[in-house]
Amino acid sequence: MPSVLPDGEPVPDDGALPGHALAGAAGRPLGFYLHVPYCATRCGYCDFNTYTASELRGSGGVLASRDNYADTLAQEIRLARKALGDDPRPVETVFVGGGTPTLLAAADLTRVLGVIRAEFGLAPDAEVTTEANPETVDPRYLADLRAGGFNRVSFGMQSARPHVLRVLDRTHTPGRPQACVAEAHAAGFEHVNLDLIYGTPGESDDDWRASLEAAVGAGPDHVSAYALIVEEGTQLARRVRRGEIPPTDDDVHADRYLLAEQALTAAGYGWYEVSNWATSPAARCRHNELYWRGADWWGAGPGAHSHVGGVRWWNVKHPGAYAQALAESRSPGAGRELLTDEDRRVERVLLELRLSDGLPLDLLRPPGARAAARAAADGLLDPAAHAAGRAVLTLRGRLLADAVVRDLVD
């Protein structure tokens, strides 16, 4: 029987989509997200759907093994082919995330990419990205990825300061992410991202400046910088609750964001989404843009979410349950929902406002339109863009983006 979560309807065993979801599909980009749920250790701040070897031992056993995980992902990709039917679209973006995708052999990652290529085809200019832990790759591994069709890589750097990395329970050696950028360039990767986190308890302004300088000095063409969020249920949240480390501070986050904007802009990076900067339009993460603009993507892997034509669904979370479903030729979907026109409008406001070109004012209902006018008068939205019919955040507006969005969705 198909499974269902309390807030969703069942997913058919064959993963079939309602006809209206595929209507007009040819005019929408299609991407794939591949979730690799394995990690060598668990970072204290992470609440992603990830598992260490000890957490999987005895609870999914052979089926949940990373040794055969590429084959399991391949099964879901083939199920996706059947569910999408005669959809003629080649895949425009592939993003492998986790977890730590680079705990899999490079040959496994390129083999899964090969299944997508065989089942759907890849667009001639397809963007193919994997996340990577700096300690799990070397020049040979990166060269194998590049030869296998990957053309973008994203390294988790987080900070250049050892004491900040210790608070985050990050295990890589300071300096290793920067070295990885050079190794990726040598392997032929044109597009390389470094992920940073700011606002970690114990991090000073100087620490953050040093991390920004180190990231920029490494020469990636893309930098992502995210404020640390202390998620309930994580080791970091327990440490804050026990008083071992102080909680995060919104004012500190704002100051660090301003430092990031200043340093990255001075180095030739331009923001295109509130937390993302690139050296050129070609350096932007097209896969993330696909999410932010409400296009279609199939998320394969335990806990992965998907969206096609106003239908959103999500997979069972545990790798063992995920593999078991596919071994029995069943969809691993746990539940799904059909988005109404109003749902999709609200999501467009929530996501597109975060982009540098903003959103058209005609997406807003009258209360939201009035709020946009007030925001423009208050310096949170660009007045010239507002006069031209768009809501575009100013720098001050970016600092208060969540509050601005709440007003505009009314």
mmCIF file of C-alpha atoms in Angstrom:
data_model
loop_
_atom_site.group_PDB
_atom_site.id
_atom_site.type_symbol
_atom_site.label_atom_id
_atom_site.label_comp_id
_atom_site.label_asym_id
_atom_site.label_seq_id
_atom_site.Cartn_x
_atom_site.Cartn_y
_atom_site.Cartn_z
ATOM 1 C CA MET A 1 0.000 0.000 0.000
ATOM 2 C CA PRO A 2 1.231 3.542 -0.682
ATOM 3 C CA SER A 3 2.231 5.416 2.455
ATOM 4 C CA VAL A 4 0.911 8.823 3.437
ATOM 5 C CA LEU A 5 1.833 11.536 5.929
ATOM 6 C CA PRO A 6 -0.889 13.398 7.877
ATOM 7 C CA ASP A 7 -0.595 16.485 5.680
ATOM 8 C CA GLY A 8 -0.385 14.720 2.334
ATOM 9 C CA GLU A 9 -2.229 12.355 0.040
ATOM 10 C CA PRO A 10 -0.858 8.925 -0.938
ATOM 11 C CA VAL A 11 1.777 8.552 -3.626
ATOM 12 C CA PRO A 12 0.826 5.797 -6.096
ATOM 13 C CA ASP A 13 3.123 2.781 -6.062
ATOM 14 C CA ASP A 14 4.226 3.557 -9.612
ATOM 15 C CA GLY A 15 4.847 7.243 -8.779
ATOM 16 C CA ALA A 16 2.330 8.322 -11.433
ATOM 17 C CA LEU A 17 1.544 12.029 -11.605
ATOM 18 C CA PRO A 18 -1.865 13.572 -12.366
ATOM 19 C CA GLY A 19 -2.231 14.683 -15.958
ATOM 20 C CA HIS A 20 -2.400 18.380 -15.129
ATOM 21 C CA ALA A 21 1.093 18.226 -13.582
ATOM 22 C CA LEU A 22 2.595 17.384 -16.962
ATOM 23 C CA ALA A 23 0.520 19.866 -18.960
ATOM 24 C CA GLY A 24 2.830 22.476 -20.436
ATOM 25 C CA ALA A 25 5.896 20.646 -19.140
ATOM 26 C CA ALA A 26 7.869 21.296 -22.322
ATOM 27 C CA GLY A 27 8.013 24.976 -21.435
ATOM 28 C CA ARG A 28 9.496 24.417 -17.953
ATOM 29 C CA PRO A 29 13.082 23.479 -17.051
ATOM 30 C CA LEU A 30 13.624 20.055 -15.483
ATOM 31 C CA GLY A 31 16.289 19.307 -12.906
ATOM 32 C CA PHE A 32 17.335 16.397 -10.703
ATOM 33 C CA TYR A 33 18.376 16.518 -7.077
ATOM 34 C CA LEU A 34 20.164 13.393 -5.816
ATOM 35 C CA HIS A 35 20.378 13.043 -2.028
ATOM 36 C CA VAL A 36 23.265 11.072 -0.551
ATOM 37 C CA PRO A 37 22.415 10.595 3.138
ATOM 38 C CA TYR A 38 25.788 9.378 4.424
ATOM 39 C CA CYS A 39 28.232 11.253 6.657
ATOM 40 C CA ALA A 40 31.417 10.120 8.373
ATOM 41 C CA THR A 41 30.474 12.164 11.467
ATOM 42 C CA ARG A 42 27.515 14.361 12.346
ATOM 43 C CA CYS A 43 28.148 18.111 12.530
ATOM 44 C CA GLY A 44 26.670 19.635 15.667
ATOM 45 C CA TYR A 45 24.536 22.197 13.806
ATOM 46 C CA CYS A 46 23.159 19.883 11.112
ATOM 47 C CA ASP A 47 19.523 18.771 11.033
ATOM 48 C CA PHE A 48 19.588 17.383 7.474
ATOM 49 C CA ASN A 49 18.416 13.851 6.749
ATOM 50 C CA THR A 50 21.841 12.242 7.166
ATOM 51 C CA TYR A 51 23.214 9.145 8.869
ATOM 52 C CA THR A 52 26.570 7.903 10.073
ATOM 53 C CA ALA A 53 27.552 4.258 9.687
ATOM 54 C CA SER A 54 26.828 3.583 13.377
ATOM 55 C CA GLU A 55 23.331 5.058 13.046
ATOM 56 C CA LEU A 56 22.520 2.729 10.159
ATOM 57 C CA ARG A 57 24.038 -0.407 11.649
ATOM 58 C CA GLY A 58 21.253 -2.897 12.328
ATOM 59 C CA SER A 59 18.513 -0.599 10.993
ATOM 60 C CA GLY A 60 18.435 -1.065 7.267
ATOM 61 C CA GLY A 61 21.560 -3.124 7.030
ATOM 62 C CA VAL A 62 22.524 -4.284 3.574
ATOM 63 C CA LEU A 63 19.804 -2.348 1.772
ATOM 64 C CA ALA A 64 20.928 0.936 3.344
ATOM 65 C CA SER A 65 24.606 0.387 2.533
ATOM 66 C CA ARG A 66 26.410 3.111 0.654
ATOM 67 C CA ASP A 67 28.216 0.377 -1.296
ATOM 68 C CA ASN A 68 25.079 -0.285 -3.375
ATOM 69 C CA TYR A 69 23.500 3.154 -3.056
ATOM 70 C CA ALA A 70 24.233 4.150 -6.650
ATOM 71 C CA ASP A 71 22.155 1.198 -7.841
ATOM 72 C CA THR A 72 19.306 2.236 -5.542
ATOM 73 C CA LEU A 73 19.318 5.801 -6.880
ATOM 74 C CA ALA A 74 19.330 4.399 -10.404
ATOM 75 C CA GLN A 75 16.107 2.532 -9.606
ATOM 76 C CA GLU A 76 14.353 5.763 -8.618
ATOM 77 C CA ILE A 77 15.627 7.560 -11.722
ATOM 78 C CA ARG A 78 14.095 4.827 -13.872
ATOM 79 C CA LEU A 79 10.856 5.124 -11.897
ATOM 80 C CA ALA A 80 10.954 8.871 -12.620
ATOM 81 C CA ARG A 81 11.254 8.138 -16.336
ATOM 82 C CA LYS A 82 8.077 6.049 -16.202
ATOM 83 C CA ALA A 83 6.210 8.583 -14.059
ATOM 84 C CA LEU A 84 7.090 11.464 -16.388
ATOM 85 C CA GLY A 85 5.954 9.409 -19.366
ATOM 86 C CA ASP A 86 6.598 10.893 -22.786
ATOM 87 C CA ASP A 87 8.023 14.109 -21.329
ATOM 88 C CA PRO A 88 10.604 15.088 -23.971
ATOM 89 C CA ARG A 89 12.640 17.483 -21.824
ATOM 90 C CA PRO A 90 16.345 16.851 -21.351
ATOM 91 C CA VAL A 91 17.606 17.501 -17.823
ATOM 92 C CA GLU A 92 19.090 20.985 -17.461
ATOM 93 C CA THR A 93 20.570 20.723 -13.967
ATOM 94 C CA VAL A 94 21.718 17.932 -11.679
ATOM 95 C CA PHE A 95 22.686 18.614 -8.072
ATOM 96 C CA VAL A 96 24.103 15.922 -5.766
ATOM 97 C CA GLY A 97 23.771 16.921 -2.124
ATOM 98 C CA GLY A 98 23.814 15.381 1.284
ATOM 99 C CA GLY A 99 25.132 14.324 3.581
ATOM 100 C CA THR A 100 28.507 13.886 2.032
ATOM 101 C CA PRO A 101 28.133 12.803 -1.606
ATOM 102 C CA THR A 102 31.894 12.383 -1.947
ATOM 103 C CA LEU A 103 31.841 9.473 0.493
ATOM 104 C CA LEU A 104 30.664 7.574 -2.593
ATOM 105 C CA ALA A 105 33.278 6.605 -5.138
ATOM 106 C CA ALA A 106 33.621 9.018 -8.039
ATOM 107 C CA ALA A 107 32.694 6.122 -10.304
ATOM 108 C CA ASP A 108 29.392 5.720 -8.434
ATOM 109 C CA LEU A 109 28.482 9.388 -8.857
ATOM 110 C CA THR A 110 29.324 9.399 -12.551
ATOM 111 C CA ARG A 111 27.424 6.121 -13.026
ATOM 112 C CA VAL A 112 24.269 7.659 -11.564
ATOM 113 C CA LEU A 113 24.736 10.676 -13.827
ATOM 114 C CA GLY A 114 25.005 8.223 -16.699
ATOM 115 C CA VAL A 115 21.597 6.769 -15.803
ATOM 116 C CA ILE A 116 20.045 10.258 -15.963
ATOM 117 C CA ARG A 117 21.742 10.799 -19.317
ATOM 118 C CA ALA A 118 20.460 7.461 -20.643
ATOM 119 C CA GLU A 119 16.889 7.864 -19.367
ATOM 120 C CA PHE A 120 16.308 11.554 -20.022
ATOM 121 C CA GLY A 121 19.251 13.038 -21.854
ATOM 122 C CA LEU A 122 21.218 16.039 -20.631
ATOM 123 C CA ALA A 123 20.861 19.488 -22.155
ATOM 124 C CA PRO A 124 24.033 20.474 -24.082
ATOM 125 C CA ASP A 125 24.813 23.130 -21.465
ATOM 126 C CA ALA A 126 23.564 21.156 -18.460
ATOM 127 C CA GLU A 127 24.927 22.213 -15.073
ATOM 128 C CA VAL A 128 26.048 19.174 -13.046
ATOM 129 C CA THR A 129 27.066 19.888 -9.441
ATOM 130 C CA THR A 130 28.137 17.871 -6.453
ATOM 131 C CA GLU A 131 28.706 19.015 -2.913
ATOM 132 C CA ALA A 132 31.990 17.841 -1.451
ATOM 133 C CA ASN A 133 33.602 17.607 1.955
ATOM 134 C CA PRO A 134 37.168 18.919 1.531
ATOM 135 C CA GLU A 135 38.681 15.942 3.348
ATOM 136 C CA THR A 136 37.004 13.348 1.104
ATOM 137 C CA VAL A 137 38.446 14.414 -2.244
ATOM 138 C CA ASP A 138 41.886 14.586 -3.827
ATOM 139 C CA PRO A 139 43.130 15.618 -7.297
ATOM 140 C CA ARG A 140 42.454 12.182 -8.781
ATOM 141 C CA TYR A 141 38.909 12.049 -7.405
ATOM 142 C CA LEU A 142 38.129 15.505 -8.812
ATOM 143 C CA ALA A 143 39.648 14.615 -12.183
ATOM 144 C CA ASP A 144 37.457 11.492 -12.309
ATOM 145 C CA LEU A 145 34.352 13.559 -11.544
ATOM 146 C CA ARG A 146 35.201 16.069 -14.244
ATOM 147 C CA ALA A 147 35.856 13.321 -16.795
ATOM 148 C CA GLY A 148 32.530 11.729 -15.841
ATOM 149 C CA GLY A 149 30.510 14.835 -16.697
ATOM 150 C CA PHE A 150 30.442 16.950 -13.543
ATOM 151 C CA ASN A 151 31.218 20.595 -14.257
ATOM 152 C CA ARG A 152 30.527 22.330 -10.939
ATOM 153 C CA VAL A 153 31.591 21.512 -7.377
ATOM 154 C CA SER A 154 30.619 23.049 -4.051
ATOM 155 C CA PHE A 155 32.965 22.703 -1.072
ATOM 156 C CA GLY A 156 31.842 23.124 2.517
ATOM 157 C CA MET A 157 34.324 25.586 4.036
ATOM 158 C CA GLN A 158 32.175 27.228 6.752
ATOM 159 C CA SER A 159 35.102 29.080 8.391
ATOM 160 C CA ALA A 160 38.852 29.599 8.173
ATOM 161 C CA ARG A 161 39.243 29.652 11.965
ATOM 162 C CA PRO A 162 39.920 26.379 13.844
ATOM 163 C CA HIS A 163 38.001 27.382 16.994
ATOM 164 C CA VAL A 164 34.904 28.225 14.920
ATOM 165 C CA LEU A 165 35.114 24.895 13.098
ATOM 166 C CA ARG A 166 35.325 23.126 16.461
ATOM 167 C CA VAL A 167 32.081 24.720 17.650
ATOM 168 C CA LEU A 168 30.423 23.534 14.430
ATOM 169 C CA ASP A 169 31.994 20.055 14.804
ATOM 170 C CA ARG A 170 33.505 20.398 11.358
ATOM 171 C CA THR A 171 36.362 17.954 10.887
ATOM 172 C CA HIS A 172 38.244 19.416 7.927
ATOM 173 C CA THR A 173 41.634 21.050 8.271
ATOM 174 C CA PRO A 174 41.674 24.854 7.931
ATOM 175 C CA GLY A 175 43.140 25.673 4.523
ATOM 176 C CA ARG A 176 41.982 22.443 2.945
ATOM 177 C CA PRO A 177 38.887 23.974 1.239
ATOM 178 C CA GLN A 178 41.057 26.622 -0.429
ATOM 179 C CA ALA A 179 43.429 23.920 -1.658
ATOM 180 C CA CYS A 180 40.424 22.036 -3.024
ATOM 181 C CA VAL A 181 39.473 25.041 -5.158
ATOM 182 C CA ALA A 182 42.907 24.958 -6.793
ATOM 183 C CA GLU A 183 42.651 21.186 -7.304
ATOM 184 C CA ALA A 184 39.185 21.560 -8.850
ATOM 185 C CA HIS A 185 40.432 24.221 -11.251
ATOM 186 C CA ALA A 186 43.375 21.991 -12.185
ATOM 187 C CA ALA A 187 40.906 19.154 -12.868
ATOM 188 C CA GLY A 188 39.019 21.397 -15.325
ATOM 189 C CA PHE A 189 36.152 22.683 -13.167
ATOM 190 C CA GLU A 190 35.271 26.192 -14.272
ATOM 191 C CA HIS A 191 32.561 26.668 -11.664
ATOM 192 C CA VAL A 192 33.460 26.226 -7.990
ATOM 193 C CA ASN A 193 31.554 27.323 -4.890
ATOM 194 C CA LEU A 194 32.624 27.749 -1.279
ATOM 195 C CA ASP A 195 29.971 27.575 1.450
ATOM 196 C CA LEU A 196 30.470 29.800 4.500
ATOM 197 C CA ILE A 197 28.553 30.096 7.781
ATOM 198 C CA TYR A 198 28.544 33.255 9.895
ATOM 199 C CA GLY A 199 27.365 34.016 13.415
ATOM 200 C CA THR A 200 28.796 30.925 15.122
ATOM 201 C CA PRO A 201 29.081 31.485 18.900
ATOM 202 C CA GLY A 202 32.651 32.542 19.651
ATOM 203 C CA GLU A 203 33.262 33.930 16.165
ATOM 204 C CA SER A 204 34.507 37.533 16.134
ATOM 205 C CA ASP A 205 34.256 40.125 13.381
ATOM 206 C CA ASP A 206 37.929 39.524 12.666
ATOM 207 C CA ASP A 207 37.326 35.785 12.412
ATOM 208 C CA TRP A 208 34.604 36.382 9.850
ATOM 209 C CA ARG A 209 36.757 38.829 7.890
ATOM 210 C CA ALA A 210 39.537 36.232 7.812
ATOM 211 C CA SER A 211 37.126 33.604 6.485
ATOM 212 C CA LEU A 212 35.906 35.944 3.754
ATOM 213 C CA GLU A 213 39.465 36.871 2.796
ATOM 214 C CA ALA A 214 40.462 33.207 2.658
ATOM 215 C CA ALA A 215 37.446 32.300 0.536
ATOM 216 C CA VAL A 216 37.948 35.151 -1.913
ATOM 217 C CA GLY A 217 41.682 34.475 -2.079
ATOM 218 C CA ALA A 218 41.038 30.889 -3.150
ATOM 219 C CA GLY A 219 39.416 32.152 -6.358
ATOM 220 C CA PRO A 220 36.027 30.388 -6.571
ATOM 221 C CA ASP A 221 33.519 32.010 -8.895
ATOM 222 C CA HIS A 222 30.678 31.562 -6.389
ATOM 223 C CA VAL A 223 30.350 32.053 -2.620
ATOM 224 C CA SER A 224 27.376 31.173 -0.430
ATOM 225 C CA ALA A 225 27.164 32.684 3.052
ATOM 226 C CA TYR A 226 24.482 31.582 5.493
ATOM 227 C CA ALA A 227 23.630 32.748 8.998
ATOM 228 C CA LEU A 228 23.955 29.937 11.525
ATOM 229 C CA ILE A 229 20.537 28.694 12.606
ATOM 230 C CA VAL A 230 20.397 26.628 15.792
ATOM 231 C CA GLU A 231 17.910 23.911 14.890
ATOM 232 C CA GLU A 232 16.000 22.053 17.574
ATOM 233 C CA GLY A 233 17.163 18.495 18.087
ATOM 234 C CA THR A 234 20.771 19.169 17.129
ATOM 235 C CA GLN A 235 23.826 18.806 19.345
ATOM 236 C CA LEU A 236 24.411 22.547 18.986
ATOM 237 C CA ALA A 237 20.912 23.302 20.318
ATOM 238 C CA ARG A 238 21.549 21.057 23.315
ATOM 239 C CA ARG A 239 24.812 22.868 24.048
ATOM 240 C CA VAL A 240 23.085 26.246 23.878
ATOM 241 C CA ARG A 241 20.301 24.996 26.152
ATOM 242 C CA ARG A 242 22.859 23.761 28.706
ATOM 243 C CA GLY A 243 24.567 27.143 28.644
ATOM 244 C CA GLU A 244 27.848 25.769 27.277
ATOM 245 C CA ILE A 245 27.837 28.290 24.434
ATOM 246 C CA PRO A 246 25.779 31.465 23.933
ATOM 247 C CA PRO A 247 22.814 31.611 21.559
ATOM 248 C CA THR A 248 23.118 33.244 18.170
ATOM 249 C CA ASP A 249 22.422 36.979 17.933
ATOM 250 C CA ASP A 250 20.351 38.617 15.182
ATOM 251 C CA ASP A 251 22.286 41.893 15.433
ATOM 252 C CA VAL A 252 25.554 40.022 15.019
ATOM 253 C CA HIS A 253 24.116 38.220 12.006
ATOM 254 C CA ALA A 254 23.194 41.560 10.437
ATOM 255 C CA ASP A 255 26.670 42.982 11.028
ATOM 256 C CA ARG A 256 28.310 39.867 9.553
ATOM 257 C CA TYR A 257 26.060 40.007 6.499
ATOM 258 C CA LEU A 258 27.121 43.590 5.872
ATOM 259 C CA LEU A 259 30.768 42.555 6.155
ATOM 260 C CA ALA A 260 30.145 39.775 3.627
ATOM 261 C CA GLU A 261 28.430 42.105 1.187
ATOM 262 C CA GLN A 262 31.260 44.628 1.475
ATOM 263 C CA ALA A 263 34.075 42.095 1.069
ATOM 264 C CA LEU A 264 32.466 40.109 -1.726
ATOM 265 C CA THR A 265 31.368 43.143 -3.709
ATOM 266 C CA ALA A 266 34.857 44.628 -3.440
ATOM 267 C CA ALA A 267 36.262 41.355 -4.784
ATOM 268 C CA GLY A 268 34.001 41.374 -7.846
ATOM 269 C CA TYR A 269 31.148 39.162 -6.665
ATOM 270 C CA GLY A 270 27.560 40.304 -7.136
ATOM 271 C CA TRP A 271 24.615 39.104 -5.087
ATOM 272 C CA TYR A 272 21.857 37.396 -7.032
ATOM 273 C CA GLU A 273 20.042 35.790 -4.093
ATOM 274 C CA VAL A 274 20.125 36.969 -0.492
ATOM 275 C CA SER A 275 22.735 34.375 0.552
ATOM 276 C CA ASN A 276 24.555 33.860 -2.750
ATOM 277 C CA TRP A 277 27.148 35.832 -4.714
ATOM 278 C CA ALA A 278 28.722 35.069 -8.107
ATOM 279 C CA THR A 279 31.386 36.659 -10.295
ATOM 280 C CA SER A 280 29.107 36.599 -13.373
ATOM 281 C CA PRO A 281 25.651 35.408 -14.438
ATOM 282 C CA ALA A 282 27.281 32.253 -15.831
ATOM 283 C CA ALA A 283 28.680 31.482 -12.364
ATOM 284 C CA ARG A 284 25.282 31.455 -10.675
ATOM 285 C CA CYS A 285 23.908 28.139 -9.417
ATOM 286 C CA ARG A 286 21.292 27.374 -12.052
ATOM 287 C CA HIS A 287 19.928 24.455 -10.061
ATOM 288 C CA ASN A 288 19.084 26.675 -7.098
ATOM 289 C CA GLU A 289 17.570 29.222 -9.477
ATOM 290 C CA LEU A 290 15.324 26.420 -10.702
ATOM 291 C CA TYR A 291 14.021 26.013 -7.118
ATOM 292 C CA TRP A 292 13.619 29.720 -6.537
ATOM 293 C CA ARG A 293 11.652 30.194 -9.744
ATOM 294 C CA GLY A 294 9.284 27.269 -9.181
ATOM 295 C CA ALA A 295 10.412 25.077 -12.077
ATOM 296 C CA ASP A 296 10.261 21.250 -12.077
ATOM 297 C CA TRP A 297 12.680 18.949 -10.307
ATOM 298 C CA TRP A 298 12.726 15.328 -9.242
ATOM 299 C CA GLY A 299 14.382 14.689 -5.895
ATOM 300 C CA ALA A 300 15.778 11.153 -5.635
ATOM 301 C CA GLY A 301 16.974 9.679 -2.359
ATOM 302 C CA PRO A 302 15.658 9.269 1.194
ATOM 303 C CA GLY A 303 13.816 12.354 2.395
ATOM 304 C CA ALA A 304 14.211 14.144 -0.963
ATOM 305 C CA HIS A 305 11.435 16.517 -2.065
ATOM 306 C CA SER A 306 10.196 16.931 -5.635
ATOM 307 C CA HIS A 307 7.963 19.322 -7.546
ATOM 308 C CA VAL A 308 6.410 18.921 -10.997
ATOM 309 C CA GLY A 309 3.659 21.166 -12.325
ATOM 310 C CA GLY A 310 2.158 22.122 -8.978
ATOM 311 C CA VAL A 311 2.463 18.654 -7.417
ATOM 312 C CA ARG A 312 4.944 18.354 -4.548
ATOM 313 C CA TRP A 313 5.933 15.099 -2.889
ATOM 314 C CA TRP A 314 8.548 13.758 -0.515
ATOM 315 C CA ASN A 315 10.252 10.429 0.025
ATOM 316 C CA VAL A 316 10.455 8.305 3.147
ATOM 317 C CA LYS A 317 13.366 9.469 5.252
ATOM 318 C CA HIS A 318 15.183 6.341 6.369
ATOM 319 C CA PRO A 319 17.641 4.870 3.839
ATOM 320 C CA GLY A 320 16.535 1.335 4.704
ATOM 321 C CA ALA A 321 12.844 2.065 4.102
ATOM 322 C CA TYR A 322 13.750 3.955 0.927
ATOM 323 C CA ALA A 323 15.792 1.063 -0.473
ATOM 324 C CA GLN A 324 13.156 -1.482 0.565
ATOM 325 C CA ALA A 325 10.431 0.321 -1.366
ATOM 326 C CA LEU A 326 12.492 0.409 -4.540
ATOM 327 C CA ALA A 327 13.573 -3.215 -4.101
ATOM 328 C CA GLU A 328 9.851 -4.060 -4.126
ATOM 329 C CA SER A 329 9.292 -1.906 -7.251
ATOM 330 C CA ARG A 330 7.304 0.642 -5.245
ATOM 331 C CA SER A 331 7.633 4.401 -5.171
ATOM 332 C CA PRO A 332 9.529 5.554 -2.078
ATOM 333 C CA GLY A 333 7.151 8.526 -1.843
ATOM 334 C CA ALA A 334 5.771 9.121 1.653
ATOM 335 C CA GLY A 335 3.112 11.666 0.714
ATOM 336 C CA ARG A 336 2.290 14.479 -1.658
ATOM 337 C CA GLU A 337 0.213 17.618 -1.984
ATOM 338 C CA LEU A 338 -1.444 19.428 -4.880
ATOM 339 C CA LEU A 339 -0.659 23.139 -4.791
ATOM 340 C CA THR A 340 -3.491 25.547 -5.465
ATOM 341 C CA ASP A 341 -3.003 28.652 -7.586
ATOM 342 C CA GLU A 342 -2.881 30.669 -4.357
ATOM 343 C CA ASP A 343 -0.259 28.304 -2.879
ATOM 344 C CA ARG A 344 1.908 28.829 -5.939
ATOM 345 C CA ARG A 345 1.444 32.593 -5.863
ATOM 346 C CA VAL A 346 2.505 32.740 -2.213
ATOM 347 C CA GLU A 347 5.542 30.573 -2.905
ATOM 348 C CA ARG A 348 6.568 32.843 -5.760
ATOM 349 C CA VAL A 349 6.448 35.841 -3.423
ATOM 350 C CA LEU A 350 8.412 33.997 -0.722
ATOM 351 C CA LEU A 351 11.161 32.887 -3.088
ATOM 352 C CA GLU A 352 11.405 35.450 -5.864
ATOM 353 C CA LEU A 353 11.657 38.407 -3.500
ATOM 354 C CA ARG A 354 15.005 36.977 -2.380
ATOM 355 C CA LEU A 355 16.397 37.321 -5.905
ATOM 356 C CA SER A 356 18.262 40.363 -7.175
ATOM 357 C CA ASP A 357 15.662 41.030 -9.861
ATOM 358 C CA GLY A 358 12.830 40.651 -7.371
ATOM 359 C CA LEU A 359 9.246 39.956 -8.384
ATOM 360 C CA PRO A 360 6.507 41.684 -10.376
ATOM 361 C CA LEU A 361 4.179 43.783 -8.238
ATOM 362 C CA ASP A 362 1.166 42.301 -10.001
ATOM 363 C CA LEU A 363 1.778 39.083 -8.038
ATOM 364 C CA LEU A 364 0.710 40.918 -4.888
ATOM 365 C CA ARG A 365 -2.816 41.195 -3.544
ATOM 366 C CA PRO A 366 -3.990 44.698 -2.488
ATOM 367 C CA PRO A 367 -2.708 44.444 1.140
ATOM 368 C CA GLY A 368 0.664 43.208 -0.147
ATOM 369 C CA ALA A 369 0.805 45.960 -2.742
ATOM 370 C CA ARG A 370 0.200 48.573 -0.041
ATOM 371 C CA ALA A 371 2.920 46.966 2.091
ATOM 372 C CA ALA A 372 5.299 47.116 -0.890
ATOM 373 C CA ALA A 373 4.644 50.838 -1.278
ATOM 374 C CA ARG A 374 5.415 51.376 2.410
ATOM 375 C CA ALA A 375 8.558 49.250 2.116
ATOM 376 C CA ALA A 376 9.751 51.342 -0.830
ATOM 377 C CA ALA A 377 9.142 54.530 1.148
ATOM 378 C CA ASP A 378 11.031 53.043 4.115
ATOM 379 C CA GLY A 379 14.061 52.076 2.035
ATOM 380 C CA LEU A 380 13.481 48.325 2.180
ATOM 381 C CA LEU A 381 12.534 48.059 -1.510
ATOM 382 C CA ASP A 382 14.227 49.914 -4.332
ATOM 383 C CA PRO A 383 12.027 52.953 -5.197
ATOM 384 C CA ALA A 384 13.010 53.032 -8.872
ATOM 385 C CA ALA A 385 12.257 49.340 -9.325
ATOM 386 C CA HIS A 386 8.974 49.808 -7.471
ATOM 387 C CA ALA A 387 8.018 52.635 -9.817
ATOM 388 C CA ALA A 388 8.788 50.274 -12.729
ATOM 389 C CA GLY A 389 6.482 47.583 -11.346
ATOM 390 C CA ARG A 390 8.871 45.322 -9.439
ATOM 391 C CA ALA A 391 9.651 44.636 -5.782
ATOM 392 C CA VAL A 392 13.439 44.493 -5.376
ATOM 393 C CA LEU A 393 15.149 44.403 -1.991
ATOM 394 C CA THR A 394 17.672 47.066 -1.069
ATOM 395 C CA LEU A 395 20.671 46.123 1.069
ATOM 396 C CA ARG A 396 18.718 47.154 4.172
ATOM 397 C CA GLY A 397 15.785 45.153 2.858
ATOM 398 C CA ARG A 398 17.973 42.075 2.541
ATOM 399 C CA LEU A 399 18.779 42.336 6.249
ATOM 400 C CA LEU A 400 15.043 42.273 6.971
ATOM 401 C CA ALA A 401 13.983 40.023 4.094
ATOM 402 C CA ASP A 402 11.866 37.657 6.195
ATOM 403 C CA ALA A 403 9.862 40.549 7.654
ATOM 404 C CA VAL A 404 9.384 42.160 4.235
ATOM 405 C CA VAL A 405 8.155 38.879 2.774
ATOM 406 C CA ARG A 406 5.637 38.407 5.588
ATOM 407 C CA ASP A 407 4.123 41.789 4.773
ATOM 408 C CA LEU A 408 4.016 41.228 1.024
ATOM 409 C CA VAL A 409 2.320 37.810 1.072
ATOM 410 C CA ASP A 410 -0.851 39.222 2.683
#
